[in-house]
mmCIF file of C-alpha atoms (C1' of nucleotides) in Angstrom:
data_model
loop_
_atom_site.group_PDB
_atom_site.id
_atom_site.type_symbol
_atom_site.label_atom_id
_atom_site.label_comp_id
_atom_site.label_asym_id
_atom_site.label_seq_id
_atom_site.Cartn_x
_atom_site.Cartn_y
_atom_site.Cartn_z
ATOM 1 C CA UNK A 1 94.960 11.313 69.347
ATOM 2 C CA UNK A 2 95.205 8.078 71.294
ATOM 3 C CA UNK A 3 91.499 6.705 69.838
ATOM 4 C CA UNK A 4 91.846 5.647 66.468
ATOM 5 C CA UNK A 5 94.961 3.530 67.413
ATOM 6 C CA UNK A 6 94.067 2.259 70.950
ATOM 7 C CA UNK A 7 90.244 1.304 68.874
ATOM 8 C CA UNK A 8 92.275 -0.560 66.575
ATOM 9 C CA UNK A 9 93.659 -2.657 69.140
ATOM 10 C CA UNK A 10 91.015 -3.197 71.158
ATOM 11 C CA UNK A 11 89.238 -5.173 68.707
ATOM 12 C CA UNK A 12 91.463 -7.626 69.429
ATOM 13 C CA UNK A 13 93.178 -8.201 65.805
ATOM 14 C CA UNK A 14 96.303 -9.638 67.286
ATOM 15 C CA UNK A 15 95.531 -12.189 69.729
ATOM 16 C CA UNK A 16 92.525 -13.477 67.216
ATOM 17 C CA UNK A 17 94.976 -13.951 64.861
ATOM 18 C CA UNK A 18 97.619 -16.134 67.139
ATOM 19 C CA UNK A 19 99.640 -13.276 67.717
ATOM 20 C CA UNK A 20 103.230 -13.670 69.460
ATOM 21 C CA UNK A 21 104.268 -13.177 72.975
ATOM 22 C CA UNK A 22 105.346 -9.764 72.600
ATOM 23 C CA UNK A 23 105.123 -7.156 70.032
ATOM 24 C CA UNK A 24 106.258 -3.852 69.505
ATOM 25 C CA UNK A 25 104.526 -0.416 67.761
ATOM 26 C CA UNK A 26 105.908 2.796 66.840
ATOM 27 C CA UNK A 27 105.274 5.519 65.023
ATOM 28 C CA UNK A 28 106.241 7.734 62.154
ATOM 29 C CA UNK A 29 107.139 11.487 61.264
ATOM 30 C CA UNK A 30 104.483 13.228 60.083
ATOM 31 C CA UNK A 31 106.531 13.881 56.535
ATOM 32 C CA UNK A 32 106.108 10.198 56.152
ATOM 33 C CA UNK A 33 103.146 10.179 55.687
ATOM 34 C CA UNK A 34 101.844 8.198 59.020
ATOM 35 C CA UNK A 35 100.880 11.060 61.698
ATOM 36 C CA UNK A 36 102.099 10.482 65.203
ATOM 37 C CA UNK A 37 100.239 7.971 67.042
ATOM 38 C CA UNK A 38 100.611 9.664 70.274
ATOM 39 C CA UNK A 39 100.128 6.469 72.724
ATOM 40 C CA UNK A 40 99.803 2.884 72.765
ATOM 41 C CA UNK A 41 97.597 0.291 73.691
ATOM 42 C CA UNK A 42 97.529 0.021 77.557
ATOM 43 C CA UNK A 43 99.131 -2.905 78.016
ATOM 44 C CA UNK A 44 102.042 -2.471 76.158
ATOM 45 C CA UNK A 45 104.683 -0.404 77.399
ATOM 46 C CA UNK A 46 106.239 2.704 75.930
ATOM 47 C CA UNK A 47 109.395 3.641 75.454
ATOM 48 C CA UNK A 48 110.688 6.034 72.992
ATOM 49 C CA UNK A 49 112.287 6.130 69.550
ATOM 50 C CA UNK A 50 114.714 9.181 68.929
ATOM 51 C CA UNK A 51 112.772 10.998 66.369
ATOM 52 C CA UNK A 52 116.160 12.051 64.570
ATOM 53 C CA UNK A 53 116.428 8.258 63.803
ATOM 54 C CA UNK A 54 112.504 8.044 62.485
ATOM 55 C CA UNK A 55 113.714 11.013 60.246
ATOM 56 C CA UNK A 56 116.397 9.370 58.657
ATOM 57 C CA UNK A 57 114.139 6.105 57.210
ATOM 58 C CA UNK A 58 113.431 6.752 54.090
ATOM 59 C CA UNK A 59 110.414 4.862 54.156
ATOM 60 C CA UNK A 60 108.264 3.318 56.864
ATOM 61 C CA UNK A 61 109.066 0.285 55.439
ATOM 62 C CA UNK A 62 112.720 0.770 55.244
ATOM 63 C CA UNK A 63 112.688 1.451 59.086
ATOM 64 C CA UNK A 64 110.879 -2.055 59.730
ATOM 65 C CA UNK A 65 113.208 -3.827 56.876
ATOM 66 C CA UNK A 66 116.071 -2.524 59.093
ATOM 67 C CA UNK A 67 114.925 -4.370 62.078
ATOM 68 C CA UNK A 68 113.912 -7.468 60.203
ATOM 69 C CA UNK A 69 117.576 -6.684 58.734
ATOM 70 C CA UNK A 70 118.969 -6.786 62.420
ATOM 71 C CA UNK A 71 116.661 -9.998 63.673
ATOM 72 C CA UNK A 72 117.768 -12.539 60.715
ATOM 73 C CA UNK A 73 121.388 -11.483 60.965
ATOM 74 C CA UNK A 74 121.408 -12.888 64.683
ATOM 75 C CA UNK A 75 119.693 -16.112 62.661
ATOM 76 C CA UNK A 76 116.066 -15.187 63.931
ATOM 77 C CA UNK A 77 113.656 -15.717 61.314
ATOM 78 C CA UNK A 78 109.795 -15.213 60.612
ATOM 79 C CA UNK A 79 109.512 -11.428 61.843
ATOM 80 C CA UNK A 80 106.827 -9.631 61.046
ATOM 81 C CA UNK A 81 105.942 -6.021 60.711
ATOM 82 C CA UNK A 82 102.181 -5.126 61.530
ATOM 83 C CA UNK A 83 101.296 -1.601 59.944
ATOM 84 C CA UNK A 84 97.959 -0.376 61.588
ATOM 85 C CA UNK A 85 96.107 1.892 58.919
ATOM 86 C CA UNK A 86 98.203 5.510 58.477
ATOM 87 C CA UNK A 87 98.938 6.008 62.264
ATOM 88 C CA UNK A 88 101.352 3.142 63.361
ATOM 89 C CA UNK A 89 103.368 0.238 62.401
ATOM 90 C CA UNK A 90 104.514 -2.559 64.847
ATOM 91 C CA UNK A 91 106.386 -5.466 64.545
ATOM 92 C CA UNK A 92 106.714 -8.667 65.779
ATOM 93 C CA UNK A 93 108.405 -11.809 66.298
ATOM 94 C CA UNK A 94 106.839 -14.580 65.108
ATOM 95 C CA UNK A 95 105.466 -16.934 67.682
ATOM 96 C CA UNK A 96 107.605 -19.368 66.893
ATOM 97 C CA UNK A 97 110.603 -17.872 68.386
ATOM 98 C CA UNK A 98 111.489 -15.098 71.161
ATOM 99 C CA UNK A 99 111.266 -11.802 70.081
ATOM 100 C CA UNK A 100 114.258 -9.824 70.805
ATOM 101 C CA UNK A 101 113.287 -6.272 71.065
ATOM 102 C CA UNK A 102 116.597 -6.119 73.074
ATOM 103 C CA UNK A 103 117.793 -5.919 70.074
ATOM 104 C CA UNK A 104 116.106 -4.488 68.045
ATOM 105 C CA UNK A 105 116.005 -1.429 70.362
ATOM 106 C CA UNK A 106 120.293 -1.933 70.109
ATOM 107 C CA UNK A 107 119.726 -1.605 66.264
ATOM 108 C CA UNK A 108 117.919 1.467 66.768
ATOM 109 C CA UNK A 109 119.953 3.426 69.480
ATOM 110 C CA UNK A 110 123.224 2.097 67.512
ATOM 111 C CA UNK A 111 121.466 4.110 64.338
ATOM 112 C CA UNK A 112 121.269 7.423 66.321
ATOM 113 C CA UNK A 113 119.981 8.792 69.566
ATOM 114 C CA UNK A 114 118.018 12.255 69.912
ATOM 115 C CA UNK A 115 114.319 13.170 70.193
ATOM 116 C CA UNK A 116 111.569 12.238 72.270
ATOM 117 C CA UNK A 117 108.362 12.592 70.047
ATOM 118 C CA UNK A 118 107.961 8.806 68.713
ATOM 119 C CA UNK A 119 107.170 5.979 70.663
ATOM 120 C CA UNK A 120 107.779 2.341 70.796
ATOM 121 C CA UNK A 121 105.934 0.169 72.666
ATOM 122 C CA UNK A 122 106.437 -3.581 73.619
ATOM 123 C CA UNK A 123 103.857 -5.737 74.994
ATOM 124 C CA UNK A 124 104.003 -9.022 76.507
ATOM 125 C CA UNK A 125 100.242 -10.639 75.246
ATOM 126 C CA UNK A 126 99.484 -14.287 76.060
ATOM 127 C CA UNK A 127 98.937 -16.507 73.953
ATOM 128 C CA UNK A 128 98.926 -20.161 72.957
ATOM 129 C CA UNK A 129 101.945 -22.096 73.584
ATOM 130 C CA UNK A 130 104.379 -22.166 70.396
ATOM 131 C CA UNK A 131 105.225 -25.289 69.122
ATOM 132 C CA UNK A 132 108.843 -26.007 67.111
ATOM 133 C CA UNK A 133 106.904 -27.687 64.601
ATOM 134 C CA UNK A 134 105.968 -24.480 62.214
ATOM 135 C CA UNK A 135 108.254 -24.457 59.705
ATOM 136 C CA UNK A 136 110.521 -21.798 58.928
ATOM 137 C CA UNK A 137 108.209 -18.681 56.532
ATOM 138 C CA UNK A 138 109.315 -16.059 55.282
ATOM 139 C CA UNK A 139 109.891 -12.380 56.685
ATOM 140 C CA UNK A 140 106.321 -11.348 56.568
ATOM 141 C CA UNK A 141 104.798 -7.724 56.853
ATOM 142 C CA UNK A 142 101.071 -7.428 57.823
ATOM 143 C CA UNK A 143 99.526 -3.437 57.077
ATOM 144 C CA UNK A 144 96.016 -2.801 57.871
ATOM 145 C CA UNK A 145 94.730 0.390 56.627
ATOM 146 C CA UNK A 146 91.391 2.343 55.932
ATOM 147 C CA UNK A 147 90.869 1.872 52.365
ATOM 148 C CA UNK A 148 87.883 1.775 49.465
ATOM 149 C CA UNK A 149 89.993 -0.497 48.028
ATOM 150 C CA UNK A 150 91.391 -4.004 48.311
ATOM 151 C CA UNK A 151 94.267 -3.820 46.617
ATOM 152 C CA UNK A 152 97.048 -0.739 47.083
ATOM 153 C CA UNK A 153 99.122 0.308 44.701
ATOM 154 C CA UNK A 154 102.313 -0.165 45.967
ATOM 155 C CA UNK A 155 104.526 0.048 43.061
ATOM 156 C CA UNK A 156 104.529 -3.334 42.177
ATOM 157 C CA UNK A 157 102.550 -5.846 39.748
ATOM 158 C CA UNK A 158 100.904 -8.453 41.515
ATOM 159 C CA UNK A 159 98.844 -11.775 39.933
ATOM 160 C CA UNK A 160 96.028 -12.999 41.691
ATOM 161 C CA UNK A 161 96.157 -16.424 41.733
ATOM 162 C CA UNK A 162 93.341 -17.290 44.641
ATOM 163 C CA UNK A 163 90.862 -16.265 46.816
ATOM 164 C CA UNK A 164 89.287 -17.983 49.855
ATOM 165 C CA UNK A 165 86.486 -17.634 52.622
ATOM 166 C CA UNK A 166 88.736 -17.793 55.859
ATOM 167 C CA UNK A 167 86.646 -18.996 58.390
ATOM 168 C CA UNK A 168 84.809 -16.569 60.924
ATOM 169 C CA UNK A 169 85.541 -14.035 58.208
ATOM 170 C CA UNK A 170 82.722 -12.155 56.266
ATOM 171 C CA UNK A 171 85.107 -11.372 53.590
ATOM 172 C CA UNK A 172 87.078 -13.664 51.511
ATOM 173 C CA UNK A 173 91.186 -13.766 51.547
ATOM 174 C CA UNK A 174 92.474 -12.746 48.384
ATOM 175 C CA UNK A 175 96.136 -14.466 47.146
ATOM 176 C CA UNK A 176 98.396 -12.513 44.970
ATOM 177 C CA UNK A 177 101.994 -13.332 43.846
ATOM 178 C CA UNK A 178 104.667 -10.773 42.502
ATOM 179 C CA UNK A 179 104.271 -10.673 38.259
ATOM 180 C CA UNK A 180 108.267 -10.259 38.001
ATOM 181 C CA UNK A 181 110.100 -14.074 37.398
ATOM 182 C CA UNK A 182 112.336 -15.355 40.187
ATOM 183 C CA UNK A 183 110.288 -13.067 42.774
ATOM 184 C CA UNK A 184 108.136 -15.323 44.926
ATOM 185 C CA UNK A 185 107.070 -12.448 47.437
ATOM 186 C CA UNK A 186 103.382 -13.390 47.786
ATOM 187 C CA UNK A 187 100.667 -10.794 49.423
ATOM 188 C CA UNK A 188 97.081 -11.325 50.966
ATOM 189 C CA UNK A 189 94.495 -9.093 51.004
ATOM 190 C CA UNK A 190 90.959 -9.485 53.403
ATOM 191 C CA UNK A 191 89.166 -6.857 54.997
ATOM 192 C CA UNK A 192 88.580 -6.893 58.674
ATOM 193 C CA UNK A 193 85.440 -8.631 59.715
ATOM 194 C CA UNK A 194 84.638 -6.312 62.521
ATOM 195 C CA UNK A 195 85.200 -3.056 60.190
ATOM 196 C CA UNK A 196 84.878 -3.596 56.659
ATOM 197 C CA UNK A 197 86.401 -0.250 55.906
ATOM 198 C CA UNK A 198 90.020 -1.583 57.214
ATOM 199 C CA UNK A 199 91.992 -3.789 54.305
ATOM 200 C CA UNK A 200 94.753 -6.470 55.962
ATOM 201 C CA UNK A 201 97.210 -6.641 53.463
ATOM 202 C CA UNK A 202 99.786 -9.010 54.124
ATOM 203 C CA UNK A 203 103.108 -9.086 52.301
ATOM 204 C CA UNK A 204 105.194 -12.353 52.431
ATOM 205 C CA UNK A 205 108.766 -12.648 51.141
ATOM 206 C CA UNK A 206 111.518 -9.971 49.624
ATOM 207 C CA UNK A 207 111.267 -8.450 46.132
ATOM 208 C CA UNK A 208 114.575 -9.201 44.598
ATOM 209 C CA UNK A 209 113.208 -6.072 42.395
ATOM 210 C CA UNK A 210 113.005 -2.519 41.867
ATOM 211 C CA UNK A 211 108.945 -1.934 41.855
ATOM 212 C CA UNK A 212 107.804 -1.635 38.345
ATOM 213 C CA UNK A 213 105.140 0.881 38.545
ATOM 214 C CA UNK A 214 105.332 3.172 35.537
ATOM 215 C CA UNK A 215 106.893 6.482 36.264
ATOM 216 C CA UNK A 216 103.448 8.197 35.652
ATOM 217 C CA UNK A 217 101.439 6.504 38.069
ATOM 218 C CA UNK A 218 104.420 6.887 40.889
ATOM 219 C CA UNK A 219 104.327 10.417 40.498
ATOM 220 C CA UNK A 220 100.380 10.612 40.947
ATOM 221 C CA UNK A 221 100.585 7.819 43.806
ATOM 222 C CA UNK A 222 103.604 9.397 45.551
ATOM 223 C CA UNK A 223 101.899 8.949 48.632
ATOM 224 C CA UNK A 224 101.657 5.211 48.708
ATOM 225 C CA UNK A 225 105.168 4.749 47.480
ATOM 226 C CA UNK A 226 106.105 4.850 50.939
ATOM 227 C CA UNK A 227 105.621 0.875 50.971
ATOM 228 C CA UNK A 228 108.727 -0.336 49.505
ATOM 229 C CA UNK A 229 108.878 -4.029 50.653
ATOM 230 C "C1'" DC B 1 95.902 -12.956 21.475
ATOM 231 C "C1'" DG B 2 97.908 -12.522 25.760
ATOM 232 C "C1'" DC B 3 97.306 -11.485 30.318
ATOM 233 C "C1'" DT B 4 94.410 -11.499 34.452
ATOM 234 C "C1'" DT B 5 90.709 -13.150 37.301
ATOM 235 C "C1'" DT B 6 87.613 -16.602 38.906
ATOM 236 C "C1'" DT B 7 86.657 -20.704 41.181
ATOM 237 C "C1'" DG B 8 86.388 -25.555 42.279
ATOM 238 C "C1'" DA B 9 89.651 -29.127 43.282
ATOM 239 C "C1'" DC B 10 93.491 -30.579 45.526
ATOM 240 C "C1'" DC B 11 97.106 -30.742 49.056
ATOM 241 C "C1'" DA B 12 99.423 -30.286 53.456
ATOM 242 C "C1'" DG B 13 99.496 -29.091 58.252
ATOM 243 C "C1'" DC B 14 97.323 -29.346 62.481
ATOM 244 C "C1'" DG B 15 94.154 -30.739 66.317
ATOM 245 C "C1'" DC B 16 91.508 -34.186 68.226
ATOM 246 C "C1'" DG C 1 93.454 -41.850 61.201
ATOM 247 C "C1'" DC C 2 90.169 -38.447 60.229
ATOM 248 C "C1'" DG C 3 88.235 -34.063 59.591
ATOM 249 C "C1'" DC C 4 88.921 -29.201 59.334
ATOM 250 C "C1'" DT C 5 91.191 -25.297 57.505
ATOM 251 C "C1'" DG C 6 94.275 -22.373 54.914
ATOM 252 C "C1'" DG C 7 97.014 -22.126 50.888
ATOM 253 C "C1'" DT C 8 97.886 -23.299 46.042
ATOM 254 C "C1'" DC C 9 96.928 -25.072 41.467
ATOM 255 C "C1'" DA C 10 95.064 -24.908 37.049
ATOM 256 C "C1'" DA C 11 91.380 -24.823 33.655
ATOM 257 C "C1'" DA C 12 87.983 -21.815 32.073
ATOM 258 C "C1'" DA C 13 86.202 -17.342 31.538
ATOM 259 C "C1'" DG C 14 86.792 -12.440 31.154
ATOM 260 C "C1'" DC C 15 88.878 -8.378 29.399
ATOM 261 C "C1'" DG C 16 91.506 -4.942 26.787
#
DNA sequence: CGCTTTTGACCAGCGC
DNA sequence: GCGCTGGTCAAAAGCG
C-alpha cells in the first residue's frame, strides 16, 4: 500500500521544487474518493487524524480549505495544499513563513476526535534559507495526479492565457485563469518530468464562485467534483 | 462572430 | 548592473 505514495516522494518533487521546512500529508476515506495511503514517506513523521473528522469533510478540498481557513485567521499567509495523485494530499506552509502544524493539528482535534485509520504526517525537510523578500501570494493548492489529460475538469471554466518551457522540464507549463469576472484564481498545469503520466496542477487564489459546470457534465464527472477550490 | 488557444514579446524578481 | 527565469500580455490564428 505504502509504494505508490512513498515512489511519489522519493522522486524528490518537493525539495526540487523549493519546498518548505516542514510539510504535512494525510489521507482520505475511501468514500472520497482518495483510498487510504497507509504510510508516509520515511522521514516524515506520523501521527494520526481521527477518521470520524476525515468523514465529516465534504470534500478533500474542503478539509485542506479548513486548515488554510485556520492558518490565515492567525494572519499566516501563502499555505499550500499538495494533493499527490488519488492517494494523499499534504499541505504546507509556504517557505516564507513557519508552518504551524501546531495548529493546524488544534484545528483538527478541536473539529472532533475518534478513529485511528488516517494519518498525518509532518516532516521537517531542509531546504534553502527563506528570505522576507517574497512577497505575499496567494493561498495556493498544488494536486498531482495520474492523468491522460492535462487539464481536469473540476467544475469550473478556465482560459488559457499562456504556456511556457520551465526550465529542466520536458513539458511546458500551461497558465489558465478562472472565465468568471472578478475571479482572479489562476491554475497551472505541467506534467512531471520524471513521469509523464503524473499532471501538477496548481491552483492559485479563491473562487469567489459557485463552479459553473453544467449540471450534465457534474453528474457524469461526479467523481472529480471532489475538487472544490 | 465570439470565444479560446497559440506564441513571441515583454516585464519583474532574483542571483551573481 | 546584467543575465536568467518564470509569469503575463496581447495580437493573430483556430474553432464551433
Amino acid at each position: 500500500m505504502a509504494s505508490t505514495s512513498q515512489a511519489m516522494l522519493n522522486q524528490g518533487l518537493f525539495e526540487e521544487q523549493e519546498m518548505p521546512t516542514q510539510m504535512g500529508f494525510f489521507s482520505f476515506a475511501p468514500h472520497l474518493n482518495f483510498p487510504q495511503l497507509g504510510s508516509c514517506h520515511q522521514s516524515l513523521k506520523s501521527f494520526t487524524i481521527p477518521h470520524s473528522l476525515v468523514a465529516d469533510a465534504p470534500s478533500t478540498a474542503n478539509l485542506a480549505e479548513t486548515l488554510i481557513s485556520s492558518a490565515a485567521a492567525k494572519q499566516r499567509e501563502d499555505v499550500t495544499a499538495y494533493l499527490g495523485g488519488p492517494h494523499l494530499l499534504s499541505l504546507q506552509r509556504s517557505s516564507a513563513n513557519l508552518w504551524a502544524w501546531g495548529e493546524v493539528n488544534e484545528c483538527l482535534s478541536s473539529k472532533r476526535s475518534g478513529g485511528d485509520d488516517h494519518h498525518l504526517g509532518v516532516s521537517a525537510m531542509k531546504m534553502k534559507k527563506i528570505k522576507a523578500r517574497r512577497k505575499v501570494r496567494e493561498p495556493r493548492f498544488c494536486f498531482k495526479t495520474m492523468s491522460d489529460v492535462d487539464v481536469l475538469d473540476d467544475g469550473y471554466k478556465w482560459r488559457k492565457y499562456g504556456q511556457k518551457v520551465v526550465k529542466n522540464t520536458l513539458h511546458p507549463r500551461s497558465y489558465y485563469r478562472c472565465t468568471q469576472d472578478n475571479c482572479r484564481v489562476k491554475k497551472r498545469v505541467e506534467r512531471l518530468a520524471e513521469d509523464p503520466r503524473m499532471v501538477i496542477t496548481t491552483y492559485e487564489g479563491r473562487h469567489v464562485h459557485s463552479p459553473s459546470h453544467d449540471l450534465e457534465d457534474s453528474q457524469a464527472n461526479s467523481q472529480l467534483n471532489n475538487f472544490f477550490f
